[in-house]
Coordinates of C-alpha atoms in Angstrom, one line a residue:
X1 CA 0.0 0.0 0.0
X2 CA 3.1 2.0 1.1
X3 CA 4.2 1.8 -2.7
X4 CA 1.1 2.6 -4.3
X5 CA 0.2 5.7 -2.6
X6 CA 3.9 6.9 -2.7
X7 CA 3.0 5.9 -7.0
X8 CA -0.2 8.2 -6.6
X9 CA 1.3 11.0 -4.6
X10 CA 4.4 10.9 -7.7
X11 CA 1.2 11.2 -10.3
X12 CA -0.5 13.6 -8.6
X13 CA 2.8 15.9 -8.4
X14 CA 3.3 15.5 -12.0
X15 CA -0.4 16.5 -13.6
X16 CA -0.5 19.4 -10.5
X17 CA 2.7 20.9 -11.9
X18 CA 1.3 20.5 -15.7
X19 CA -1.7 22.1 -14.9
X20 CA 0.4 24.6 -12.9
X21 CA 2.0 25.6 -16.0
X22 CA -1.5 25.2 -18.3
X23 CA -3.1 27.7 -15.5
X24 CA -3.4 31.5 -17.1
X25 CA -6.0 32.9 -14.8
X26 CA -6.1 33.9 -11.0
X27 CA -9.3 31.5 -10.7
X28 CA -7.5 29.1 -12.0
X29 CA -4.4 29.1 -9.9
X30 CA -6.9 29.4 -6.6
X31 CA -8.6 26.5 -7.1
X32 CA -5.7 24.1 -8.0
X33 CA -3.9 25.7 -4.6
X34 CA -6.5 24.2 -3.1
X35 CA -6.2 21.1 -5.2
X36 CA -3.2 21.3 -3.8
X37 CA -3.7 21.8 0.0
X38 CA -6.2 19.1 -0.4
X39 CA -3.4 16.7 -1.5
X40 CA -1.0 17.9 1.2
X41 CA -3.7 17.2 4.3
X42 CA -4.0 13.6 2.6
X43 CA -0.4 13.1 2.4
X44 CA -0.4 14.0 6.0
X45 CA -3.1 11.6 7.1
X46 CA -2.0 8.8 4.6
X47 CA 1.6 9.3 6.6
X48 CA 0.3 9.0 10.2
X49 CA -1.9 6.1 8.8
X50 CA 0.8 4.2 7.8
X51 CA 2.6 5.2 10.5
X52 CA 0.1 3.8 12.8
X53 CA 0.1 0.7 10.9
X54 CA 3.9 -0.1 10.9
X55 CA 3.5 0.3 15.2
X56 CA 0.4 -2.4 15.3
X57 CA -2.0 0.3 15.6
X58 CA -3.7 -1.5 12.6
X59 CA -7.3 -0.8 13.7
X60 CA -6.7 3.4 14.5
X61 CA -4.4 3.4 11.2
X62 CA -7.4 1.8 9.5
X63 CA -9.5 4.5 11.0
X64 CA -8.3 7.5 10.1
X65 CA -7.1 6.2 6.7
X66 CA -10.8 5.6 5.8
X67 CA -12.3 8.6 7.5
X68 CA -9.1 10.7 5.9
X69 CA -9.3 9.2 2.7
X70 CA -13.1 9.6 2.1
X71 CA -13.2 13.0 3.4
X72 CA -10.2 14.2 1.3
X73 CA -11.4 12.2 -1.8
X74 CA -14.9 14.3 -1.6
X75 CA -13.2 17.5 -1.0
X76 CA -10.6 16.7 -4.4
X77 CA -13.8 16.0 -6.3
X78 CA -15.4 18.8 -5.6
X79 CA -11.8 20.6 -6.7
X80 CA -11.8 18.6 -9.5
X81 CA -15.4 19.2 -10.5
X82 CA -14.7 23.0 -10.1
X83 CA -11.6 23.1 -12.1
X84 CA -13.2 21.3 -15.0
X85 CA -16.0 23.6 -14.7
X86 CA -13.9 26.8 -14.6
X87 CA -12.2 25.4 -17.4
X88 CA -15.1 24.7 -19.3
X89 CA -16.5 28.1 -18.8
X90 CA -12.7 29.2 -19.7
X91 CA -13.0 27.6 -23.1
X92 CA -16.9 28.4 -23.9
X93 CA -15.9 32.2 -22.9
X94 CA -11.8 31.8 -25.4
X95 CA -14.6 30.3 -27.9
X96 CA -17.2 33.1 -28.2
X97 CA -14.2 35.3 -28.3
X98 CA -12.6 33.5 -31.4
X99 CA -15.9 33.4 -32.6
X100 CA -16.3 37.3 -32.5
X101 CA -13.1 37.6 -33.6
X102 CA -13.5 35.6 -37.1
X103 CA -16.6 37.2 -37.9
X104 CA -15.0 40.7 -37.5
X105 CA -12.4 39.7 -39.8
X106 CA -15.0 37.9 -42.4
X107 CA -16.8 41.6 -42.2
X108 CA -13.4 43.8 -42.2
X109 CA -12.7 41.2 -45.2
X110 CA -16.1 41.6 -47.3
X111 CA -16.3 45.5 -46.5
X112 CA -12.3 45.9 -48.1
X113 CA -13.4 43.7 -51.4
X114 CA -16.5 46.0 -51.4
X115 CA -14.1 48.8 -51.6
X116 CA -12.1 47.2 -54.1
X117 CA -15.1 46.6 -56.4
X118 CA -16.0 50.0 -55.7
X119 CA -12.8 51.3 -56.9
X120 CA -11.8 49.0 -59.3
X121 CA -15.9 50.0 -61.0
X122 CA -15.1 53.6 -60.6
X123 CA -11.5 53.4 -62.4
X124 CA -13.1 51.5 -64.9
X125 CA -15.9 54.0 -65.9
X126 CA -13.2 57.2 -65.3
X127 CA -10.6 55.1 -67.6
X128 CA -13.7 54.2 -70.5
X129 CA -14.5 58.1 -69.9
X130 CA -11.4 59.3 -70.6
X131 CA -11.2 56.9 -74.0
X132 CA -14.4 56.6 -75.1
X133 CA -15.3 60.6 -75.0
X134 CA -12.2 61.5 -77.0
X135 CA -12.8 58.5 -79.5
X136 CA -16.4 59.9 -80.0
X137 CA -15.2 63.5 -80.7
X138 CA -12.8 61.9 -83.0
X139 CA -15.5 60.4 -85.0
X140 CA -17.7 63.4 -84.6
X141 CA -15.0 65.1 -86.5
X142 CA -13.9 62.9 -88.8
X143 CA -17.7 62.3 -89.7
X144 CA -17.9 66.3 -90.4
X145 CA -14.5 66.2 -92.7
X146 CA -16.2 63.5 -94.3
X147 CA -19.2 65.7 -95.0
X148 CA -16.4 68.7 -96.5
X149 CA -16.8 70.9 -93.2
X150 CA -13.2 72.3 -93.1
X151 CA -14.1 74.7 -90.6
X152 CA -14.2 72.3 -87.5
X153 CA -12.1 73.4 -85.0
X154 CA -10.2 70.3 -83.7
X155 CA -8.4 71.0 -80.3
X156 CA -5.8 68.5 -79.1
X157 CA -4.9 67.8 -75.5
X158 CA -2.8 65.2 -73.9
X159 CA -0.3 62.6 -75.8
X160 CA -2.4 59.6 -76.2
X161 CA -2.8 57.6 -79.4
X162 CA -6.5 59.5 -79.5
X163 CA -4.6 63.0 -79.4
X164 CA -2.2 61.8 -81.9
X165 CA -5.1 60.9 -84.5
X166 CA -6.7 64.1 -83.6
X167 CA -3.9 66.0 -84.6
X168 CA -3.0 64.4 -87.9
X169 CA -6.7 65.2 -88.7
X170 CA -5.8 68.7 -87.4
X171 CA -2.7 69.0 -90.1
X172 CA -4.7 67.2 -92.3
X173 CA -7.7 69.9 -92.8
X174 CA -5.2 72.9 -92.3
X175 CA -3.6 70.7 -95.4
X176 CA -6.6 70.6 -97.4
X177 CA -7.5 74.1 -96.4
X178 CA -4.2 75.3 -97.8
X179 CA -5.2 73.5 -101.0
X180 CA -8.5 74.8 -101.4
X181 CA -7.2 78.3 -100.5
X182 CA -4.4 77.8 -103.3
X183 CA -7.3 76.3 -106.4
X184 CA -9.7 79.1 -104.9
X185 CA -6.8 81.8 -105.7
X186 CA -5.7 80.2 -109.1
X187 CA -9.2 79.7 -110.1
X188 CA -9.4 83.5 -109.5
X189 CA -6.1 84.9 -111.2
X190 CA -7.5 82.6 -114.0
X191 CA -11.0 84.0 -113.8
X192 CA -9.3 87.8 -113.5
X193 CA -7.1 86.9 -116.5
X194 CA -9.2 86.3 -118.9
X195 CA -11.4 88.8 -118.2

């Protein structure tokens, strides 16, 4: 018996000191000191039991080892009930918490790609803007050249293949306005000639 309880006693030092170490909160550290206490007034009675029993006091070692025992095996249920329950609560509580914590990163998450959407839509229309309205004004005047209106005024901004086209159609009608200025004044000193 001597042997087994010493076995117990080496086991119950070893998870006390793990759970020591597992043990974050000042609840928790309470009850296992009392765990602990608990374990020491055992070891105490357990000694003089044995104690008794060695000096043929078998029947008063007998005695307090089984009013000891069930006593101090109650009260470490009851610790042990109240740990697991703390811990319990510990975990429920570290849960929620992990809980609250993913969901405000799944929202943080979905409201940033809403803002990315946003932004990426709102790039897109300025960019389609910013070709499209130059590409229509470039038709507009081509469609107006096409027609023979040489008085258009084309104005040209920026350096984009759009402003580029806009001002070869630029040279081009200052071109053809040279031209008809030149066959408008030679058809005239013709016209003035043989008159």
């Amino acid at each position: 018996e001597k042997i087994k309880i010493g076995k117990f006693r080496t086991i119950y030092k070893d998870a006390m000191e793990k759970l020591e170490k597992m043990e974050d909160t000042a609840k928790g550290r309470e009850i296992i000191k009392n765990i602990k206490d608990a374990l020491a007034g055992a070891k105490e009675a357990n000694t003089k039991a044995m104690e008794l029993g060695l000096s043929d006091n078998a029947t008063e070692a007998i005695a307090i080892f089984v009013s000891v025992t069930k006593i101090a095996s109650q009260k470490l249920n009851e610790l042990c009930d109240e740990l697991v329950l703390f811990q319990q609560q510990q975990t429920d509580l570290r849960f929620s918490e992990s809980q609250r914590s993913y969901r405000y990163a799944r929202n943080l998450l979905f409201i940033i790609g809403l803002a990315v959407i946003g932004i990426a839509i709102f790039l897109a229309i300025v960019l389609t803007k910013s070709i499209t309205k130059p590409l229509n004004n470039g038709v507009e005047i081509a469609n107006r050249l096409a027609e023979g209106d040489l008085t258009t005024n084309i104005e040209v901004s920026g350096n984009d293949e759009t402003s580029q086209l806009l001002s070869a159609m630029k040279n081009m009608t200052k071109g053809l306005r040279n031209i008809i200025s030149e066959v408008k004044n030679a058809a005239e000193n013709v016209a003035s000639s043989s008159h």
